[in-house]
Amino acid sequence: MHRALQILEVVDSIFQAADKDVLPICAVLCRAWELPALRVLWRAPTNLTPLFRLLGPLSDAYANSIHRPSNKAVDPKLWDRFQRYSKLIRILNISIGLQYSAVNAPDKPRPVVSIATFQEVALMAVSSGQPLFPSITSLNLWLLSREAVVCAGPLFLSPLSRINLTWVSETESGFPWVASQLRKQAGSIRSLTLDFIPTSFNPEVEVCDHLVAMISSFQGLVELNIPCFLAKHLPAWKDIASLPNLEWLGFHNRRDLNIGGVGPADVYGLSSFNDGFRSLTHFVGEGPVDVALSLFQNSTPLPALRSIQFKAQEPLSDNKEFPLLLESIVALAPNLEELSLTIDAPDDILVEDFEALTKLSSLRGIWIRMERMLTWNDEEYKSFAKTIPQLTQLYLAMDPVYYPCLPRSTLLAISYIVSSCPNIKELGVFVEAVPSTLPDEDIAIEPLPPGLTINFGFSLITDPLLVAVALYRMCGQNLILVTAGSTYSFPRASIKMRDEEEDDETFADRVACWEEAIHTLGRLRPLIGTLLRPLAVPLWQLNAYVESGTPINENSESVRRLVSVVRASGFIGSVL
């Protein structure tokens, strides 16, 4: 991150030398896009705001959208500058149309480009004979209305290789045209993700023909991810199965939609994986366990399949389903290397239920969300290590609703795994919440084996620094690495700085815990260098906005004290 920010400063100075009055940050980021560290800085569509600001001032009436009064024409000089900067963009995230909050949280409106602004810009691009963004290869597009479909036309003229299209509209009108435009790029598209959030039409019936025709034309397609309710109605799976380069296949499901009845036999519209899927290396799906069992058991073994992720939509009916599921996975993917399972399993799941995995000699990593595993004792983990001795990566997740004693139970599980599973070199734990206090008792661990990495994933309602301190108390000087980033299927980590209902006194108590955490991390810094890099950024931005959109009081005594502690520790300067 430090290197990325240094490069941004250099590029910033270059652009400011060329145009001192307006600097589009998005163009700066894209200039050095090849740096992996910069990719995390290009997420939300708000990054387009400075670019569109080149075309005119923002209206006060649209604080959360990119809007310019329609009666103000685009200055040709501003258009020239817009074109120059737009050529630098390689990956574009954009929403066109009205605000849509039925799926997103109402208090977190999604910034969008107003149709009035985009229409005028699109017309100027068409009249100039050039694509609106001539260099983009990856497009993440939300179409929020029928009018937005027409506006998006110039975006499809770019040399696209990756498309993530979310259709949020009151009608299916326009999708056939979009599909026909994308088919013109059939030779270049390698990755396609589709999602439909319909408001008054049934996409299962009205878009499937166009969808199949579009997908089957992408002969170079490598990755395909579509909704379950569309997948179960695809009439031409044989055409998709014949795609020669398809390696990644995913089915996803929106819980907030209840369109049609997804029956156990037709949730994927696919009775089995046949020889047409012989190039498949990754499968991601969710649904009832009996659907997965039927699909896996009726399929031809796929030797190329290396990774399976499955999320059960309902609890297991009994403890017999779990070993059957593992056996079907082993039969389907004899060379499996990574397995990710999210299952609400009965409490009587035993270590012996994992025995089917002993047949997978190439299995190296397991990511599993099963609360029962985090209550195993040391003897059970020793048995688990003997059952799957080839395992080197283990990631556990749990919901503290079932076990609210975190972080103690989590730390106990870590201590058991470290002492009982000597082959584990990469251990991860994802927890959705921990209390804002440190555990009363210290849990000691034997010296960690050389090279062991411990990864922590945290949700929005977690104080990860508290867990870091608890882990340090447990591991002592043997701690090698703690991170707060996403790994495999882990959600992206972030910190909720302050609850909206939290008073100053409660917040001050949390600040006191943070102070201890920062001092602890300061002592660790000479040992492990850039410890907890992602955590430093939210601490540095204490005066920024919290989730509710309410700024923290900059004059708060507790905030001032924490900021001074952060600066005095030298922790921030060494990490960023």
Coordinates of C-alpha atoms in Angstrom, one line a residue:
M1 CA 0.0 0.0 0.0
H2 CA 2.9 2.4 0.8
R3 CA 4.3 1.8 -2.7
A4 CA 0.9 2.3 -4.3
L5 CA 0.4 5.6 -2.5
Q6 CA 3.8 6.8 -3.5
I7 CA 3.1 6.0 -7.2
L8 CA -0.3 7.8 -6.9
E9 CA 1.5 10.9 -5.6
V10 CA 3.9 10.8 -8.6
V11 CA 1.0 10.3 -11.1
D12 CA -1.0 13.0 -9.2
S13 CA 1.8 15.5 -9.7
I14 CA 2.0 14.6 -13.4
F15 CA -1.7 15.2 -14.0
Q16 CA -1.7 18.4 -11.9
A17 CA 1.0 19.8 -14.0
A18 CA -1.2 19.2 -17.1
D19 CA -4.4 20.4 -15.5
K20 CA -4.2 22.3 -12.3
D21 CA -7.8 23.0 -11.7
V22 CA -9.4 19.5 -11.8
L23 CA -7.8 16.1 -11.2
P24 CA -9.9 13.0 -11.8
I25 CA -8.7 10.4 -9.3
C26 CA -10.1 7.6 -11.3
A27 CA -7.7 8.4 -14.2
V28 CA -4.8 8.5 -11.7
L29 CA -5.7 5.1 -10.4
C30 CA -6.1 3.5 -13.8
R31 CA -2.7 4.9 -14.9
A32 CA -1.0 2.4 -12.6
W33 CA -3.6 -0.3 -12.8
E34 CA -1.2 -3.2 -13.2
L35 CA -0.1 -2.8 -9.5
P36 CA -2.1 -5.3 -7.4
A37 CA -2.2 -2.9 -4.5
L38 CA -4.1 -0.4 -6.5
R39 CA -6.9 -2.8 -7.4
V40 CA -8.4 -2.5 -3.9
L41 CA -8.8 1.2 -4.4
W42 CA -11.1 0.8 -7.4
R43 CA -14.3 -0.6 -6.1
A44 CA -17.3 1.7 -5.9
P45 CA -18.8 3.7 -8.8
T46 CA -18.2 6.9 -6.9
N47 CA -14.7 6.8 -8.4
L48 CA -16.3 8.1 -11.5
T49 CA -17.5 11.2 -9.8
P50 CA -14.3 13.3 -10.5
L51 CA -14.3 12.2 -14.1
F52 CA -17.9 13.3 -14.8
R53 CA -17.3 16.5 -12.8
L54 CA -15.1 17.5 -15.7
L55 CA -18.3 18.0 -17.7
G56 CA -19.9 20.5 -15.3
P57 CA -20.8 21.2 -11.6
L58 CA -22.7 18.8 -9.4
S59 CA -26.3 19.7 -8.5
D60 CA -27.0 20.1 -4.8
A61 CA -30.2 18.2 -5.2
Y62 CA -28.3 15.0 -6.1
A63 CA -25.7 14.6 -3.4
N64 CA -25.4 10.9 -4.0
S65 CA -25.5 10.8 -7.8
I66 CA -23.5 12.2 -10.6
H67 CA -25.8 14.9 -12.0
R68 CA -25.5 17.9 -14.1
P69 CA -28.4 20.3 -15.0
S70 CA -29.7 19.2 -18.4
N71 CA -29.9 22.8 -19.6
K72 CA -26.1 23.2 -19.5
A73 CA -24.3 22.0 -22.6
V74 CA -21.0 20.2 -22.4
D75 CA -18.1 22.6 -23.1
P76 CA -16.0 21.2 -26.0
K77 CA -12.8 21.9 -24.1
L78 CA -14.1 19.9 -21.2
W79 CA -15.1 17.1 -23.5
D80 CA -11.6 17.0 -24.9
R81 CA -10.2 16.6 -21.4
F82 CA -12.8 14.0 -20.6
Q83 CA -11.7 11.9 -23.6
R84 CA -8.1 12.2 -22.7
Y85 CA -8.7 10.9 -19.2
S86 CA -11.2 8.2 -20.2
K87 CA -8.6 6.5 -22.4
L88 CA -6.7 5.6 -19.2
I89 CA -9.5 3.6 -17.7
R90 CA -9.2 -0.2 -18.0
I91 CA -11.8 -1.4 -15.5
L92 CA -15.1 0.4 -15.2
N93 CA -17.7 0.2 -12.4
I94 CA -20.8 2.2 -13.2
S95 CA -24.6 2.4 -12.5
I96 CA -26.9 4.2 -14.9
G97 CA -30.4 5.2 -14.0
L98 CA -32.5 6.0 -10.9
Q99 CA -31.6 5.1 -7.4
Y100 CA -32.6 1.5 -6.5
S101 CA -32.8 0.6 -2.8
A102 CA -35.1 -2.4 -2.6
V103 CA -32.1 -4.7 -2.6
N104 CA -29.4 -2.4 -1.2
A105 CA -29.9 -1.0 2.3
P106 CA -32.1 2.2 2.1
D107 CA -29.5 4.1 4.2
K108 CA -26.7 3.2 1.7
P109 CA -27.9 4.6 -1.6
R110 CA -25.9 3.4 -4.6
P111 CA -24.3 6.4 -6.5
V112 CA -25.4 6.4 -10.1
V113 CA -24.8 8.4 -13.2
S114 CA -27.9 10.4 -14.1
I115 CA -29.5 9.5 -17.4
A116 CA -29.5 13.1 -18.5
T117 CA -25.7 13.4 -18.1
F118 CA -24.9 10.0 -19.6
Q119 CA -27.2 10.5 -22.6
E120 CA -25.5 13.7 -23.7
V121 CA -22.0 12.2 -23.1
A122 CA -23.0 9.0 -25.0
L123 CA -24.3 11.1 -28.0
M124 CA -21.0 13.0 -28.1
A125 CA -19.1 9.8 -28.1
V126 CA -21.2 8.4 -30.9
S127 CA -20.8 11.6 -33.0
S128 CA -17.1 11.5 -32.5
G129 CA -16.9 7.9 -33.8
Q130 CA -15.1 6.8 -30.7
P131 CA -16.1 4.5 -27.8
L132 CA -16.9 6.3 -24.6
F133 CA -14.2 4.4 -22.8
P134 CA -12.0 3.0 -25.5
S135 CA -9.6 1.1 -23.3
I136 CA -11.8 -0.7 -20.8
T137 CA -11.6 -4.5 -20.8
S138 CA -13.7 -5.2 -17.7
L139 CA -17.2 -3.7 -17.2
N140 CA -19.3 -3.9 -14.0
L141 CA -22.6 -2.4 -15.1
W142 CA -25.9 -1.8 -13.3
L143 CA -28.8 -0.9 -15.6
L144 CA -31.5 0.6 -13.5
S145 CA -34.2 1.6 -16.0
R146 CA -35.3 1.1 -19.6
E147 CA -33.8 4.5 -20.6
A148 CA -30.5 3.4 -19.1
V149 CA -30.2 0.5 -21.6
V150 CA -30.1 2.9 -24.5
C151 CA -27.5 5.0 -22.8
A152 CA -25.2 2.0 -22.2
G153 CA -24.8 1.4 -25.9
P154 CA -21.4 3.1 -26.3
L155 CA -20.0 1.0 -23.4
F156 CA -20.4 -2.1 -25.5
L157 CA -18.1 -0.8 -28.2
S158 CA -15.0 -1.2 -26.0
P159 CA -12.8 -4.3 -26.3
L160 CA -14.4 -6.1 -23.4
S161 CA -13.1 -9.4 -22.0
R162 CA -14.9 -9.4 -18.6
I163 CA -18.6 -8.4 -18.0
N164 CA -20.6 -8.2 -14.8
L165 CA -24.1 -7.2 -15.7
T166 CA -26.9 -6.5 -13.2
W167 CA -30.3 -5.9 -14.7
V168 CA -32.5 -3.8 -12.4
S169 CA -35.5 -2.8 -14.5
E170 CA -39.3 -2.8 -14.5
T171 CA -39.3 -4.7 -17.8
E172 CA -37.3 -7.1 -19.9
S173 CA -37.5 -4.7 -22.8
G174 CA -34.0 -3.9 -24.0
F175 CA -32.3 -7.2 -22.9
P176 CA -32.5 -8.7 -26.4
W177 CA -30.7 -5.6 -27.7
V178 CA -28.1 -5.8 -25.0
A179 CA -27.6 -9.5 -25.7
S180 CA -27.2 -8.8 -29.5
Q181 CA -24.6 -6.1 -28.7
L182 CA -22.6 -8.4 -26.5
R183 CA -22.7 -11.2 -29.1
K184 CA -20.7 -8.9 -31.4
Q185 CA -17.9 -9.2 -28.9
A186 CA -18.2 -13.0 -28.8
G187 CA -14.6 -13.5 -29.7
S188 CA -13.1 -11.4 -26.9
I189 CA -15.3 -12.1 -23.9
R190 CA -13.7 -14.5 -21.4
S191 CA -15.8 -13.9 -18.2
L192 CA -19.6 -13.3 -17.8
T193 CA -21.6 -12.7 -14.6
L194 CA -25.3 -12.0 -14.8
D195 CA -27.8 -11.0 -12.2
F196 CA -31.4 -10.0 -12.5
I197 CA -33.4 -8.0 -9.9
P198 CA -36.7 -7.7 -11.7
T199 CA -39.5 -5.5 -10.4
S200 CA -42.4 -6.6 -12.6
F201 CA -41.4 -9.4 -15.0
N202 CA -40.3 -13.0 -14.8
P203 CA -36.8 -13.3 -16.2
E204 CA -37.0 -17.1 -16.0
V205 CA -39.3 -17.1 -19.1
E206 CA -38.7 -13.9 -20.9
V207 CA -34.9 -13.7 -21.3
C208 CA -33.8 -17.4 -21.4
D209 CA -33.7 -17.7 -25.2
H210 CA -31.6 -14.6 -25.6
L211 CA -29.4 -15.6 -22.7
V212 CA -28.7 -19.1 -24.2
A213 CA -28.0 -17.6 -27.6
M214 CA -25.6 -15.1 -26.1
I215 CA -23.7 -17.5 -23.9
S216 CA -23.3 -20.2 -26.5
S217 CA -21.8 -17.7 -28.9
F218 CA -19.0 -16.9 -26.4
Q219 CA -16.8 -19.8 -27.6
G220 CA -13.8 -18.3 -25.7
L221 CA -15.7 -18.1 -22.4
V222 CA -13.7 -19.2 -19.4
E223 CA -15.9 -18.1 -16.5
L224 CA -19.7 -18.2 -16.2
N225 CA -21.8 -17.2 -13.2
I226 CA -25.6 -17.0 -13.5
P227 CA -28.6 -17.0 -11.1
C228 CA -30.1 -20.4 -10.1
F229 CA -33.6 -19.4 -11.2
L230 CA -32.3 -18.8 -14.7
A231 CA -30.1 -21.9 -14.7
K232 CA -33.0 -24.2 -14.0
H233 CA -34.8 -23.0 -17.1
L234 CA -32.0 -23.0 -19.6
P235 CA -33.2 -25.1 -22.5
A236 CA -29.9 -25.6 -24.1
W237 CA -27.4 -26.8 -21.5
K238 CA -25.8 -29.0 -24.1
D239 CA -24.7 -25.8 -25.9
I240 CA -23.1 -24.3 -22.8
A241 CA -21.5 -27.6 -21.9
S242 CA -19.8 -27.7 -25.3
L243 CA -18.0 -24.4 -24.6
P244 CA -14.4 -25.6 -25.2
N245 CA -12.6 -23.4 -22.6
L246 CA -15.2 -23.2 -19.8
E247 CA -13.3 -23.6 -16.5
W248 CA -15.3 -21.8 -13.9
L249 CA -19.1 -22.4 -13.5
G250 CA -21.2 -20.7 -10.7
F251 CA -24.9 -20.6 -9.7
H252 CA -26.0 -18.0 -7.2
N253 CA -29.3 -17.2 -5.6
R254 CA -30.8 -14.0 -4.2
R255 CA -32.6 -14.6 -0.9
D256 CA -34.8 -11.5 -1.4
L257 CA -36.4 -12.9 -4.5
N258 CA -39.1 -15.5 -4.6
I259 CA -39.8 -16.1 -8.2
G260 CA -41.3 -19.4 -9.1
G261 CA -40.9 -22.6 -7.2
V262 CA -37.4 -24.0 -7.2
G263 CA -37.9 -27.7 -6.8
P264 CA -35.3 -30.2 -5.7
A265 CA -34.9 -31.7 -9.1
D266 CA -34.6 -28.6 -11.3
V267 CA -32.8 -25.9 -9.3
Y268 CA -29.9 -26.0 -11.7
G269 CA -31.7 -27.3 -14.8
L270 CA -28.8 -29.6 -15.0
S271 CA -29.2 -33.3 -14.2
S272 CA -25.4 -34.1 -14.4
F273 CA -22.0 -33.0 -15.4
N274 CA -21.2 -34.9 -18.6
D275 CA -18.0 -35.1 -20.7
G276 CA -18.8 -31.6 -22.1
F277 CA -17.6 -30.2 -18.8
R278 CA -14.3 -32.0 -18.9
S279 CA -12.4 -28.6 -18.9
L280 CA -14.2 -27.5 -15.7
T281 CA -11.8 -26.6 -12.9
H282 CA -14.0 -24.6 -10.5
F283 CA -17.7 -25.1 -9.5
V284 CA -19.6 -22.7 -7.2
G285 CA -23.2 -23.4 -6.3
E286 CA -25.9 -23.2 -3.6
G287 CA -29.1 -24.9 -3.0
P288 CA -30.7 -27.8 -1.1
V289 CA -28.2 -30.6 -0.2
D290 CA -30.3 -33.2 -1.9
V291 CA -30.0 -31.2 -5.2
A292 CA -26.2 -31.2 -4.9
L293 CA -26.2 -34.9 -4.0
S294 CA -28.3 -35.7 -7.1
L295 CA -26.1 -33.6 -9.4
F296 CA -22.8 -34.9 -8.1
Q297 CA -23.8 -38.6 -7.9
N298 CA -25.2 -38.7 -11.5
S299 CA -22.2 -37.0 -13.0
T300 CA -19.2 -38.3 -14.9
P301 CA -16.0 -37.8 -12.9
L302 CA -14.2 -34.6 -13.8
P303 CA -10.5 -35.1 -13.3
A304 CA -9.8 -31.4 -14.1
L305 CA -12.1 -30.2 -11.3
R306 CA -9.8 -28.6 -8.6
S307 CA -12.2 -26.5 -6.5
I308 CA -15.7 -26.9 -5.3
Q309 CA -17.7 -24.3 -3.2
F310 CA -21.2 -25.2 -2.1
K311 CA -23.6 -23.3 0.2
A312 CA -26.5 -25.2 1.6
Q313 CA -29.8 -23.2 1.5
E314 CA -31.3 -25.2 4.4
P315 CA -30.1 -27.2 7.4
L316 CA -29.1 -30.9 7.0
S317 CA -32.1 -33.1 7.7
D318 CA -29.8 -35.6 9.7
N319 CA -26.2 -36.4 10.2
K320 CA -26.2 -39.0 7.4
E321 CA -26.4 -36.4 4.7
F322 CA -23.0 -34.8 5.3
P323 CA -20.9 -37.9 4.7
L324 CA -23.0 -38.7 1.7
L325 CA -22.3 -35.3 0.3
L326 CA -18.5 -35.7 0.9
E327 CA -18.6 -39.1 -0.8
S328 CA -20.3 -37.6 -3.9
I329 CA -17.8 -34.8 -4.1
V330 CA -14.9 -37.3 -3.9
A331 CA -16.5 -39.3 -6.7
L332 CA -17.0 -36.2 -8.9
A333 CA -13.6 -34.6 -8.4
P334 CA -10.9 -37.2 -7.6
N335 CA -8.2 -34.5 -8.0
L336 CA -9.9 -31.9 -5.8
E337 CA -7.5 -29.4 -4.1
E338 CA -9.8 -26.9 -2.4
L339 CA -13.2 -27.5 -0.8
S340 CA -15.5 -24.8 0.6
L341 CA -18.7 -25.8 2.4
T342 CA -21.3 -23.6 4.2
I343 CA -23.6 -26.0 6.0
D344 CA -25.9 -25.8 9.0
A345 CA -25.1 -29.2 10.4
P346 CA -26.5 -31.1 13.4
D347 CA -24.4 -31.0 16.5
D348 CA -23.7 -34.7 16.3
I349 CA -21.4 -34.4 13.2
L350 CA -18.3 -36.4 14.1
V351 CA -14.7 -36.5 12.9
E352 CA -15.5 -39.9 11.4
D353 CA -17.9 -38.2 9.0
F354 CA -14.9 -36.7 7.2
E355 CA -13.3 -40.0 6.3
A356 CA -14.4 -39.8 2.7
L357 CA -11.8 -37.1 2.2
T358 CA -9.0 -39.5 2.9
K359 CA -9.3 -40.6 -0.7
L360 CA -8.4 -37.1 -2.0
S361 CA -4.6 -37.2 -2.0
S362 CA -4.4 -33.8 -3.6
L363 CA -6.7 -32.0 -1.2
R364 CA -4.7 -29.2 0.4
G365 CA -7.3 -26.6 1.7
I366 CA -10.7 -26.7 3.4
W367 CA -12.9 -23.7 4.1
I368 CA -15.9 -24.8 6.1
R369 CA -18.6 -23.0 8.0
M370 CA -19.8 -25.5 10.5
E371 CA -20.2 -24.3 14.1
R372 CA -19.8 -27.8 15.5
M373 CA -16.2 -27.9 14.6
L374 CA -15.3 -24.9 16.8
T375 CA -16.5 -26.8 19.8
W376 CA -14.3 -29.9 19.2
N377 CA -11.7 -30.7 21.9
D378 CA -8.0 -31.4 21.4
E379 CA -8.6 -35.1 21.0
E380 CA -11.1 -34.6 18.2
Y381 CA -8.7 -32.3 16.3
K382 CA -5.9 -34.8 16.7
S383 CA -8.3 -37.4 15.1
F384 CA -9.2 -34.9 12.4
A385 CA -5.5 -34.4 11.6
K386 CA -5.0 -38.2 11.3
T387 CA -8.1 -38.5 9.1
I388 CA -6.9 -35.8 6.6
P389 CA -3.1 -35.8 7.0
Q390 CA -2.5 -34.2 3.6
L391 CA -4.3 -31.0 4.7
T392 CA -2.1 -27.9 4.9
Q393 CA -4.8 -25.1 4.8
L394 CA -7.8 -24.9 7.1
Y395 CA -10.3 -22.1 7.4
L396 CA -13.1 -22.1 9.9
A397 CA -16.1 -19.9 10.2
M398 CA -18.8 -19.6 12.7
D399 CA -21.8 -17.5 13.8
P400 CA -21.6 -16.3 17.5
V401 CA -25.3 -16.6 17.8
Y402 CA -24.7 -20.2 18.5
Y403 CA -21.6 -19.7 20.6
P404 CA -21.6 -16.2 22.1
C405 CA -18.5 -16.8 24.2
L406 CA -16.2 -15.6 21.5
P407 CA -13.3 -14.9 21.4
R408 CA -12.5 -17.6 24.0
S409 CA -14.0 -20.5 22.1
T410 CA -12.3 -19.3 18.9
L411 CA -8.9 -19.0 20.6
L412 CA -9.3 -22.4 22.2
A413 CA -10.0 -23.9 18.7
I414 CA -6.8 -22.3 17.4
S415 CA -4.8 -23.6 20.3
Y416 CA -6.1 -27.2 19.7
I417 CA -5.5 -27.0 15.9
V418 CA -2.0 -25.7 16.3
S419 CA -1.0 -28.3 18.8
S420 CA -2.9 -31.2 17.2
C421 CA -2.5 -30.6 13.4
P422 CA 1.2 -30.3 12.7
N423 CA 0.8 -30.3 9.0
I424 CA -1.4 -27.2 9.0
K425 CA 0.7 -24.3 7.6
E426 CA -2.1 -21.8 7.0
L427 CA -4.9 -21.4 9.5
G428 CA -7.8 -19.0 9.1
V429 CA -10.8 -18.2 11.3
F430 CA -13.7 -16.0 10.3
V431 CA -16.0 -14.7 13.0
E432 CA -19.0 -12.5 12.6
A433 CA -18.8 -10.8 15.9
V434 CA -16.8 -10.6 19.1
P435 CA -17.6 -8.7 22.3
S436 CA -15.9 -5.4 22.8
T437 CA -13.9 -6.7 25.7
L438 CA -10.9 -8.9 26.0
P439 CA -11.2 -12.4 27.4
D440 CA -10.9 -12.8 31.1
E441 CA -8.5 -15.7 30.9
D442 CA -5.3 -16.0 28.9
I443 CA -5.0 -19.1 26.7
A444 CA -1.5 -20.3 26.2
I445 CA -0.2 -22.0 23.1
E446 CA 2.9 -24.0 22.7
P447 CA 5.5 -22.3 20.4
L448 CA 4.1 -22.0 16.9
P449 CA 5.6 -24.2 14.2
P450 CA 8.0 -22.4 11.8
G451 CA 6.1 -20.9 8.9
L452 CA 2.6 -21.1 10.3
T453 CA 0.3 -18.2 9.2
I454 CA -2.8 -17.3 11.1
N455 CA -5.4 -15.4 9.1
F456 CA -8.4 -13.7 10.8
G457 CA -11.5 -12.5 8.9
F458 CA -13.9 -10.1 10.6
S459 CA -17.4 -8.7 9.9
L460 CA -18.6 -5.1 10.2
I461 CA -19.6 -5.5 13.8
T462 CA -16.2 -6.7 15.1
D463 CA -13.3 -5.0 16.8
P464 CA -10.5 -7.0 15.2
L465 CA -7.8 -5.3 17.3
L466 CA -9.2 -6.8 20.4
V467 CA -8.9 -10.3 18.8
A468 CA -5.4 -9.4 17.8
V469 CA -4.4 -8.5 21.4
A470 CA -6.0 -11.7 22.6
L471 CA -4.1 -13.7 20.1
Y472 CA -0.9 -12.0 21.1
R473 CA -1.5 -12.8 24.7
M474 CA -2.1 -16.4 23.7
C475 CA 0.9 -16.8 21.3
G476 CA 3.4 -14.4 22.9
Q477 CA 6.5 -13.7 20.9
N478 CA 5.8 -16.7 18.6
L479 CA 3.1 -14.8 16.7
I480 CA 4.1 -14.6 13.0
L481 CA 1.3 -12.9 11.1
V482 CA -2.2 -11.8 11.7
T483 CA -4.2 -10.2 8.8
A484 CA -7.7 -8.8 8.5
G485 CA -8.2 -9.3 4.8
S486 CA -10.3 -11.7 2.8
T487 CA -9.0 -15.2 2.0
Y488 CA -10.7 -17.6 -0.3
S489 CA -14.4 -17.1 0.5
F490 CA -13.9 -14.7 3.4
P491 CA -15.9 -11.4 3.2
R492 CA -13.8 -8.3 2.9
A493 CA -12.9 -7.1 6.3
S494 CA -13.7 -3.7 7.7
I495 CA -14.3 -2.1 11.1
K496 CA -17.4 -0.4 12.3
M497 CA -16.0 2.5 14.2
R498 CA -19.0 3.5 16.3
D499 CA -22.6 2.4 16.7
E500 CA -25.2 5.1 16.1
E501 CA -26.7 4.5 19.5
E502 CA -23.4 4.4 21.3
D503 CA -22.8 7.2 23.8
D504 CA -19.5 8.9 24.5
E505 CA -18.9 7.0 27.6
T506 CA -19.3 3.6 25.9
F507 CA -17.2 4.7 23.0
A508 CA -14.5 5.9 25.4
D509 CA -14.3 2.4 26.9
R510 CA -13.8 0.9 23.5
V511 CA -11.1 3.5 22.8
A512 CA -9.3 2.4 26.0
C513 CA -9.2 -1.1 24.6
W514 CA -7.9 0.2 21.3
E515 CA -5.1 2.0 23.1
E516 CA -3.9 -1.2 24.7
A517 CA -4.2 -2.9 21.3
I518 CA -2.1 -0.2 19.6
H519 CA 0.6 -0.4 22.2
T520 CA 0.7 -4.1 21.9
L521 CA 1.0 -4.0 18.1
G522 CA 3.7 -1.4 18.5
R523 CA 5.7 -3.9 20.5
L524 CA 5.1 -6.5 17.8
R525 CA 6.1 -4.3 14.9
P526 CA 9.8 -5.0 15.0
L527 CA 9.0 -8.7 14.8
I528 CA 6.6 -8.9 12.0
G529 CA 6.9 -5.7 10.0
T530 CA 3.6 -4.7 8.4
L531 CA 1.3 -6.2 10.9
L532 CA -2.5 -5.8 10.5
R533 CA -2.0 -3.4 7.5
P534 CA -5.7 -3.1 6.7
L535 CA -6.6 -2.2 10.3
A536 CA -4.4 0.9 10.2
V537 CA -6.5 2.7 7.6
P538 CA -9.7 2.8 9.6
L539 CA -7.8 3.9 12.7
W540 CA -6.2 6.7 10.7
Q541 CA -9.6 7.8 9.5
L542 CA -11.3 8.2 12.9
N543 CA -12.7 11.6 11.9
A544 CA -14.3 10.1 8.7
Y545 CA -17.8 9.0 8.3
V546 CA -19.1 5.9 10.0
E547 CA -21.6 3.5 8.5
S548 CA -24.6 5.6 9.5
G549 CA -23.2 8.6 7.6
T550 CA -22.8 10.5 10.8
P551 CA -19.4 12.0 11.4
I552 CA -17.6 11.2 14.6
N553 CA -17.3 14.3 16.8
E554 CA -13.8 15.6 16.1
N555 CA -13.7 17.4 19.4
S556 CA -14.4 14.2 21.4
E557 CA -11.8 13.8 24.1
S558 CA -11.7 10.1 23.6
V559 CA -11.1 10.5 19.8
R560 CA -8.3 13.1 20.4
R561 CA -6.6 10.8 22.9
L562 CA -6.8 7.8 20.5
V563 CA -5.4 9.8 17.6
S564 CA -2.5 11.0 19.7
V565 CA -1.8 7.4 20.9
V566 CA -1.8 6.2 17.3
R567 CA 0.6 8.9 16.1
A568 CA 2.9 8.5 19.1
S569 CA 3.1 4.8 18.6
G570 CA 4.7 5.1 15.2
F571 CA 2.4 2.3 14.1
I572 CA 0.6 4.1 11.4
G573 CA 3.6 5.6 9.7
S574 CA 5.3 2.3 9.5
V575 CA 2.4 0.4 8.0
L576 CA 0.9 2.7 5.3

